Coordinates of C-alpha atoms in Angstrom, one line a residue:
M1 CA -2.8 -259.0 -96.9
S2 CA -0.7 -261.3 -98.6
H3 CA 2.6 -262.4 -97.1
H4 CA 4.5 -260.7 -99.9
R5 CA 2.7 -257.3 -99.5
A6 CA 3.1 -257.7 -95.6
I7 CA 6.8 -257.8 -95.8
A8 CA 6.8 -255.0 -98.3
A9 CA 5.0 -252.9 -95.9
V10 CA 7.5 -253.5 -93.4
F11 CA 10.3 -252.5 -95.5
V12 CA 8.6 -249.6 -96.4
A13 CA 8.2 -248.7 -92.6
H14 CA 11.7 -249.3 -91.9
G15 CA 12.7 -246.9 -94.5
A16 CA 10.3 -244.3 -93.5
V17 CA 11.9 -244.1 -90.1
A18 CA 15.1 -243.5 -91.6
G19 CA 14.0 -240.8 -93.9
S20 CA 12.0 -239.1 -91.2
L21 CA 15.0 -238.6 -88.9
S22 CA 17.4 -237.5 -91.6
T23 CA 15.5 -234.6 -92.5
R24 CA 15.2 -233.1 -88.6
I25 CA 18.9 -233.6 -88.0
P26 CA 19.5 -229.7 -88.4
W27 CA 16.6 -229.1 -86.0
I28 CA 18.4 -231.4 -83.3
Q29 CA 21.6 -229.7 -83.9
E30 CA 20.1 -226.2 -83.4
H31 CA 18.0 -227.5 -80.4
L32 CA 20.8 -228.8 -78.5
H33 CA 23.2 -226.2 -79.7
L34 CA 25.7 -228.9 -81.0
T35 CA 28.9 -228.0 -82.7
P36 CA 29.8 -229.8 -86.0
G37 CA 32.2 -232.1 -84.1
T38 CA 29.7 -233.0 -81.4
L39 CA 27.0 -234.0 -84.1
G40 CA 29.5 -235.9 -85.8
L41 CA 30.2 -237.8 -82.9
A42 CA 26.4 -238.1 -82.2
L43 CA 25.7 -239.4 -85.9
L44 CA 28.5 -242.2 -85.4
C45 CA 26.5 -243.6 -82.6
P46 CA 23.6 -245.1 -84.7
S47 CA 26.2 -247.1 -86.7
I48 CA 27.8 -248.4 -83.6
G49 CA 24.6 -249.6 -82.2
A50 CA 23.7 -251.3 -85.2
F51 CA 27.3 -252.9 -85.7
V52 CA 26.8 -254.1 -82.1
G53 CA 23.4 -255.4 -82.4
M54 CA 23.2 -256.9 -85.6
P55 CA 25.2 -260.2 -84.8
M56 CA 22.7 -260.9 -81.9
A57 CA 19.7 -260.6 -84.2
G58 CA 20.0 -264.4 -85.4
R59 CA 19.8 -265.6 -81.8
L60 CA 16.6 -263.5 -81.2
A61 CA 15.0 -264.8 -84.4
Y62 CA 15.9 -268.6 -83.5
R63 CA 14.5 -268.3 -79.8
F64 CA 11.3 -266.2 -80.5
G65 CA 10.6 -267.1 -84.3
N66 CA 11.5 -264.9 -87.3
R67 CA 7.9 -263.5 -87.5
A68 CA 7.8 -262.5 -84.0
A69 CA 11.2 -261.0 -84.0
T70 CA 10.5 -258.9 -87.0
R71 CA 7.3 -257.6 -85.5
V72 CA 8.9 -256.6 -82.0
L73 CA 12.2 -255.4 -83.6
L74 CA 10.1 -253.1 -86.1
A75 CA 8.0 -251.8 -83.3
L76 CA 11.1 -250.8 -81.3
W77 CA 12.7 -249.1 -84.2
C78 CA 9.5 -247.2 -84.9
A79 CA 9.1 -246.1 -81.4
G80 CA 12.9 -245.2 -81.3
L81 CA 12.1 -242.5 -83.9
A82 CA 10.9 -240.0 -81.3
L83 CA 13.9 -240.5 -78.9
P84 CA 16.6 -238.3 -80.6
A85 CA 14.2 -235.4 -80.7
L86 CA 13.3 -235.8 -77.0
S87 CA 16.7 -235.8 -75.8
P88 CA 17.5 -233.0 -73.5
S89 CA 21.2 -233.0 -73.8
P90 CA 23.9 -234.3 -75.9
V91 CA 24.6 -237.2 -73.7
W92 CA 21.1 -238.4 -73.8
L93 CA 21.6 -238.0 -77.6
F94 CA 24.3 -240.2 -77.8
G95 CA 22.3 -242.8 -75.9
A96 CA 19.3 -242.2 -77.9
F97 CA 21.3 -242.8 -81.0
L98 CA 23.0 -246.0 -79.8
L99 CA 19.5 -247.5 -79.0
F100 CA 18.3 -246.2 -82.3
G101 CA 21.1 -247.7 -84.2
A102 CA 20.9 -251.1 -82.3
A103 CA 17.1 -251.4 -83.0
A104 CA 17.4 -250.3 -86.6
G105 CA 20.4 -253.0 -87.3
M106 CA 18.6 -256.0 -85.4
C107 CA 15.4 -255.0 -87.3
D108 CA 17.2 -255.0 -90.5
V109 CA 18.5 -258.4 -90.1
A110 CA 15.1 -260.0 -89.0
M111 CA 13.2 -258.5 -91.7
N112 CA 15.8 -259.4 -94.3
A113 CA 15.8 -263.2 -92.9
H114 CA 12.2 -263.3 -93.2
A115 CA 12.3 -262.1 -96.7
V116 CA 14.7 -264.9 -97.4
L117 CA 12.4 -267.4 -96.2
L118 CA 9.6 -266.0 -98.0
E119 CA 11.7 -266.3 -101.1
R120 CA 12.1 -269.8 -100.4
Q121 CA 8.3 -270.2 -100.0
L122 CA 7.6 -268.4 -103.4
G123 CA 10.3 -269.9 -105.2
R124 CA 11.3 -266.6 -106.9
S125 CA 13.4 -263.7 -106.1
I126 CA 11.8 -260.8 -104.5
M127 CA 14.4 -259.2 -102.3
S128 CA 15.4 -256.3 -104.8
G129 CA 11.8 -255.4 -104.8
L130 CA 11.7 -255.2 -101.1
H131 CA 14.7 -252.9 -100.9
G132 CA 13.1 -250.7 -103.6
M133 CA 10.2 -250.4 -101.3
W134 CA 12.7 -249.3 -98.6
S135 CA 13.6 -246.6 -100.8
V136 CA 10.2 -245.8 -101.6
G137 CA 9.5 -245.2 -97.9
S138 CA 12.6 -243.4 -97.1
L139 CA 12.0 -241.0 -100.0
A140 CA 8.3 -240.4 -99.3
A141 CA 9.1 -240.0 -95.5
G142 CA 11.9 -237.6 -96.3
G143 CA 9.7 -235.5 -98.3
L144 CA 7.1 -235.2 -95.6
G145 CA 9.9 -234.3 -93.4
A146 CA 11.3 -231.6 -95.6
L147 CA 7.8 -230.1 -95.8
A148 CA 7.5 -230.2 -92.0
A149 CA 11.1 -228.6 -91.6
H150 CA 10.0 -225.8 -94.1
T151 CA 6.9 -225.0 -92.1
G152 CA 8.8 -224.8 -88.8
L153 CA 7.1 -227.7 -87.3
D154 CA 8.7 -228.9 -84.0
A155 CA 10.7 -232.0 -84.7
R156 CA 9.1 -233.5 -81.3
I157 CA 5.9 -233.2 -82.9
H158 CA 6.7 -234.4 -86.3
L159 CA 9.0 -237.6 -85.1
G160 CA 6.3 -238.3 -82.6
A161 CA 3.5 -238.4 -85.0
M162 CA 5.6 -240.3 -87.5
S163 CA 6.5 -242.7 -84.7
L164 CA 2.8 -243.4 -83.9
A165 CA 1.8 -243.7 -87.5
L166 CA 4.7 -246.1 -88.5
L167 CA 4.0 -248.2 -85.4
G168 CA 0.3 -248.8 -86.6
L169 CA 1.6 -249.6 -90.2
G170 CA 4.0 -251.9 -88.7
A171 CA 1.3 -253.7 -86.4
V172 CA -1.0 -254.2 -89.4
A173 CA 2.0 -255.6 -91.7
G174 CA 3.1 -257.8 -88.9
R175 CA -0.2 -259.7 -88.8
G176 CA 0.1 -260.5 -92.4
L177 CA 3.9 -261.9 -92.2
L178 CA 4.4 -265.6 -93.1
P179 CA 4.0 -267.8 -89.7
D180 CA 7.1 -269.7 -88.9
S181 CA 4.9 -272.9 -88.9
G182 CA 4.2 -272.1 -92.7
M183 CA 7.9 -272.0 -93.8
T184 CA 9.2 -274.4 -96.4
G185 CA 11.1 -276.9 -94.7
G186 CA 9.7 -276.2 -91.2
S187 CA 10.5 -273.3 -88.6
V188 CA 14.0 -271.6 -88.3
R189 CA 14.0 -273.2 -84.8
D190 CA 14.4 -276.8 -86.4
A191 CA 17.9 -275.9 -87.5
P192 CA 20.8 -276.1 -85.1
P193 CA 20.9 -272.9 -82.7
P194 CA 22.9 -270.1 -83.9
R195 CA 25.9 -268.8 -81.9
R196 CA 25.0 -266.1 -79.3
F197 CA 27.1 -263.4 -80.8
A198 CA 27.3 -264.5 -84.7
L199 CA 30.2 -263.4 -86.6
P200 CA 30.5 -264.2 -90.2
T201 CA 31.6 -267.7 -91.4
R202 CA 33.9 -268.4 -94.2
G203 CA 31.3 -268.8 -96.6
V204 CA 29.4 -265.7 -95.6
L205 CA 32.8 -263.5 -95.6
A206 CA 33.1 -264.6 -99.4
I207 CA 29.4 -263.3 -100.1
G208 CA 29.9 -260.3 -97.8
L209 CA 33.0 -259.1 -99.9
V210 CA 30.7 -258.6 -102.9
G211 CA 28.5 -256.7 -100.6
F212 CA 31.3 -254.7 -99.0
C213 CA 32.3 -253.6 -102.6
A214 CA 28.8 -252.5 -103.7
T215 CA 28.2 -250.5 -100.4
F216 CA 31.5 -249.0 -100.6
A217 CA 30.4 -247.5 -104.0
E218 CA 26.9 -246.5 -102.6
G219 CA 28.3 -244.8 -99.5
A220 CA 30.9 -242.9 -101.3
S221 CA 28.7 -242.0 -104.0
S222 CA 25.7 -240.6 -101.9
N223 CA 27.9 -238.8 -99.3
W224 CA 30.5 -237.3 -101.9
S225 CA 28.5 -236.8 -105.3
A226 CA 27.3 -233.2 -104.5
V227 CA 30.9 -232.2 -103.5
Y228 CA 32.4 -233.9 -106.4
L229 CA 30.2 -232.2 -108.8
T230 CA 30.7 -228.7 -107.3
A231 CA 34.6 -229.0 -107.0
V232 CA 35.2 -230.8 -110.1
A233 CA 32.6 -230.3 -112.5
D234 CA 32.0 -226.6 -111.5
A235 CA 28.1 -227.1 -110.6
G236 CA 26.1 -224.9 -108.8
P237 CA 24.1 -225.7 -105.6
G238 CA 21.1 -227.0 -107.5
L239 CA 22.9 -229.3 -110.2
A240 CA 25.0 -230.6 -107.4
A241 CA 22.1 -231.6 -105.4
A242 CA 20.5 -233.0 -108.2
G243 CA 23.4 -235.3 -108.7
Y244 CA 22.5 -237.1 -105.5
T245 CA 18.9 -237.2 -106.3
V246 CA 19.4 -238.7 -109.7
F247 CA 21.9 -241.4 -107.9
M248 CA 19.2 -242.2 -105.3
L249 CA 16.3 -242.4 -107.9
C250 CA 18.3 -244.6 -110.1
M251 CA 19.1 -247.0 -107.1
A252 CA 15.3 -247.1 -106.1
S253 CA 14.1 -247.6 -109.5
A254 CA 16.6 -250.3 -110.6
R255 CA 15.8 -252.3 -107.2
L256 CA 11.9 -252.0 -107.9
L257 CA 12.5 -253.7 -111.3
G258 CA 15.6 -255.7 -110.2
D259 CA 13.8 -259.0 -109.4
H260 CA 12.7 -259.3 -113.1
V261 CA 16.3 -259.0 -114.5
I262 CA 17.6 -261.5 -111.7
R263 CA 14.8 -264.0 -112.8
R264 CA 16.2 -263.6 -116.2
L265 CA 19.8 -263.5 -116.0
G266 CA 20.4 -265.2 -112.5
P267 CA 22.1 -263.9 -109.5
A268 CA 25.8 -264.2 -110.8
A269 CA 25.2 -262.6 -114.3
T270 CA 23.2 -259.8 -112.8
V271 CA 26.1 -258.9 -110.3
R272 CA 28.5 -259.3 -113.2
A273 CA 26.5 -256.8 -115.4
G274 CA 25.8 -254.5 -112.5
G275 CA 29.5 -254.3 -111.7
A276 CA 30.2 -253.4 -115.3
V277 CA 27.6 -250.7 -115.5
A278 CA 28.9 -249.0 -112.4
A279 CA 32.6 -249.1 -113.5
V280 CA 31.4 -247.3 -116.7
G281 CA 29.8 -245.0 -114.4
G282 CA 32.6 -244.6 -112.3
A283 CA 35.0 -244.0 -115.6
L284 CA 32.3 -241.1 -116.5
V285 CA 32.6 -239.7 -113.0
V286 CA 36.5 -239.6 -113.3
A287 CA 36.7 -238.1 -116.7
A288 CA 33.6 -235.5 -116.0
R289 CA 34.6 -231.8 -116.1
T290 CA 30.9 -230.8 -116.8
P291 CA 27.7 -231.3 -114.8
A292 CA 25.8 -233.5 -117.1
L293 CA 28.6 -236.1 -117.6
G294 CA 29.2 -236.3 -113.8
I295 CA 25.4 -236.7 -113.1
A296 CA 25.2 -239.3 -115.8
G297 CA 28.3 -241.1 -114.4
F298 CA 26.5 -241.3 -110.9
A299 CA 23.3 -242.3 -112.4
L300 CA 25.2 -245.4 -113.9
V301 CA 26.9 -246.2 -110.8
G302 CA 23.5 -246.3 -108.8
L303 CA 21.8 -248.5 -111.6
G304 CA 24.8 -250.9 -111.5
I305 CA 25.2 -251.5 -107.7
A306 CA 21.4 -251.1 -106.9
V307 CA 20.4 -254.8 -107.0
I308 CA 23.8 -256.2 -105.7
V309 CA 23.2 -255.6 -101.8
P310 CA 19.9 -257.5 -102.1
L311 CA 21.3 -260.2 -103.8
V312 CA 24.2 -260.5 -101.3
I313 CA 21.6 -260.5 -98.5
A314 CA 19.5 -263.3 -100.1
A315 CA 22.5 -265.3 -100.9
A316 CA 24.0 -265.0 -97.4
G317 CA 20.7 -266.0 -95.7
N318 CA 20.7 -269.2 -97.7
A319 CA 24.4 -269.6 -96.9
G320 CA 24.2 -269.5 -93.3
T321 CA 22.9 -272.1 -90.6
T322 CA 19.8 -270.0 -90.2
P323 CA 18.8 -267.2 -92.4
G324 CA 19.2 -264.9 -89.4
E325 CA 22.8 -266.1 -88.8
G326 CA 23.8 -265.4 -92.4
V327 CA 22.0 -262.3 -92.8
A328 CA 23.6 -260.9 -89.6
G329 CA 27.0 -261.8 -90.8
V330 CA 26.8 -260.0 -94.2
A331 CA 24.8 -257.0 -92.8
T332 CA 27.8 -256.4 -90.2
I333 CA 30.4 -256.6 -93.3
T334 CA 28.2 -254.0 -95.4
Y335 CA 27.6 -251.5 -92.4
L336 CA 31.1 -251.6 -91.9
S337 CA 31.7 -250.7 -95.3
G338 CA 29.2 -248.0 -95.3
L339 CA 30.9 -246.7 -92.3
I340 CA 34.3 -246.3 -93.6
A341 CA 33.6 -245.5 -97.3
P342 CA 32.8 -241.9 -96.8
A343 CA 36.3 -241.5 -94.6
V344 CA 38.4 -243.1 -97.1
T345 CA 36.9 -241.2 -100.0
G346 CA 37.8 -238.0 -98.0
W347 CA 41.1 -239.1 -97.2
V348 CA 41.9 -240.1 -100.9
A349 CA 40.5 -236.9 -102.0
G350 CA 42.5 -234.7 -99.6
A351 CA 45.9 -236.5 -100.1
L352 CA 45.4 -236.8 -103.9
S353 CA 42.2 -235.4 -105.7
Y354 CA 38.6 -236.1 -106.0
P355 CA 39.1 -237.8 -109.5
A356 CA 41.8 -240.2 -107.8
A357 CA 39.3 -241.0 -105.0
F358 CA 36.6 -242.1 -107.5
A359 CA 39.2 -243.8 -109.7
L360 CA 39.6 -245.9 -106.5
I361 CA 35.9 -246.6 -106.4
T362 CA 35.8 -247.5 -109.7
C363 CA 38.4 -250.2 -109.0
V364 CA 36.4 -251.4 -106.4
V365 CA 33.2 -252.0 -108.2
V366 CA 35.3 -253.7 -111.1
L367 CA 36.1 -256.4 -108.5
L368 CA 32.3 -257.3 -108.5
T369 CA 32.6 -258.6 -112.2
V370 CA 35.3 -261.1 -110.6
L371 CA 33.5 -261.8 -107.2
A372 CA 30.1 -262.4 -109.1
P373 CA 29.8 -266.4 -108.7
V374 CA 29.8 -266.4 -105.0
V375 CA 26.2 -265.1 -104.8
R376 CA 24.7 -268.2 -106.4
P377 CA 24.1 -270.6 -103.7
S378 CA 23.6 -274.2 -104.2
H379 CA 19.8 -274.2 -104.1
L380 CA 19.5 -271.4 -106.6
S381 CA 18.8 -272.1 -110.4
P382 CA 20.3 -270.5 -113.0
E383 CA 17.5 -268.3 -113.6
G384 CA 17.7 -266.9 -110.1
A385 CA 14.4 -268.3 -108.7
V386 CA 14.9 -270.1 -105.5
R387 CA 14.5 -274.0 -106.0
V388 CA 12.2 -275.2 -103.4
D389 CA 12.8 -279.2 -102.6
A390 CA 9.7 -281.1 -102.4

């Protein structure tokens, strides 16, 4: 297995864990007799765990090597898939979700940092395609989870079996990852040691602001698209759900093809064009009073923002003292954005209206066209390929 295929398989496995769990949340709620409020608190725990764990991931990669850190953290993330369904009470569920989120966030940082290093080695952009593979894994596992839920399969059996299968996939993929000794410029440990708890540097903060805007639009659209289409465009349940599905499929498709666009246009031009497309989509959503126009708007938002987060992660990995530290810093910002975006959208919609909320989101994505130059690190060529020094 090539190094590129190996890291792609890691992204597939990571996405599959997330997709598997999301389909069995209703089973967990029913099994533990959780009220909506208690479930909401429980679902906040993974984000808290990830937010706390991410800044420490760079140090782990430095101490043990990026390849080893990615393999171990992926194994913990896959093993943690079974924990929520095995929780005997809400208190245990909170703890399981905190650990689950911490493993998810740290693995996210490690595998993205490894992808940054492999980009340097290959001399071309691969990050967008890897994030597309994450979406493929999530969608495929989500489909299996929906089938398991439809047949009434106990979530403990389903998630336990998926955990074992994904552990196997992760183990196979891990053996094919690029060794630290084979990385261009030497091992990560040749660089100065990162801080034990790495908060974003000033340079990473600037890059993170681009990621914040893109993730804000993604979080708001994915969580509120169905509600918006129902309340504003008078869509039925099927069409409202289709809006979310189209949005996610457009994001996945654009990410799978995004590296070709990045190589042709360069990182900054790609972000600028993506922001413009997303802004047009946001304007359509605000103006939509029919389901077709609203779905078209959400599709354009998804296409526009799809490759921006992968570009941001690549730029941050190249801007930090080590790739792990840079990725950890920007991932902390994007997770925070994803955490607050649905809530802010709901508050604005409640205080004003749904169109007003998405007008705000449209203004946010317009900022991407202004901030685009910060995603071009000094060692990126104008064509978007990583320039490897001899």
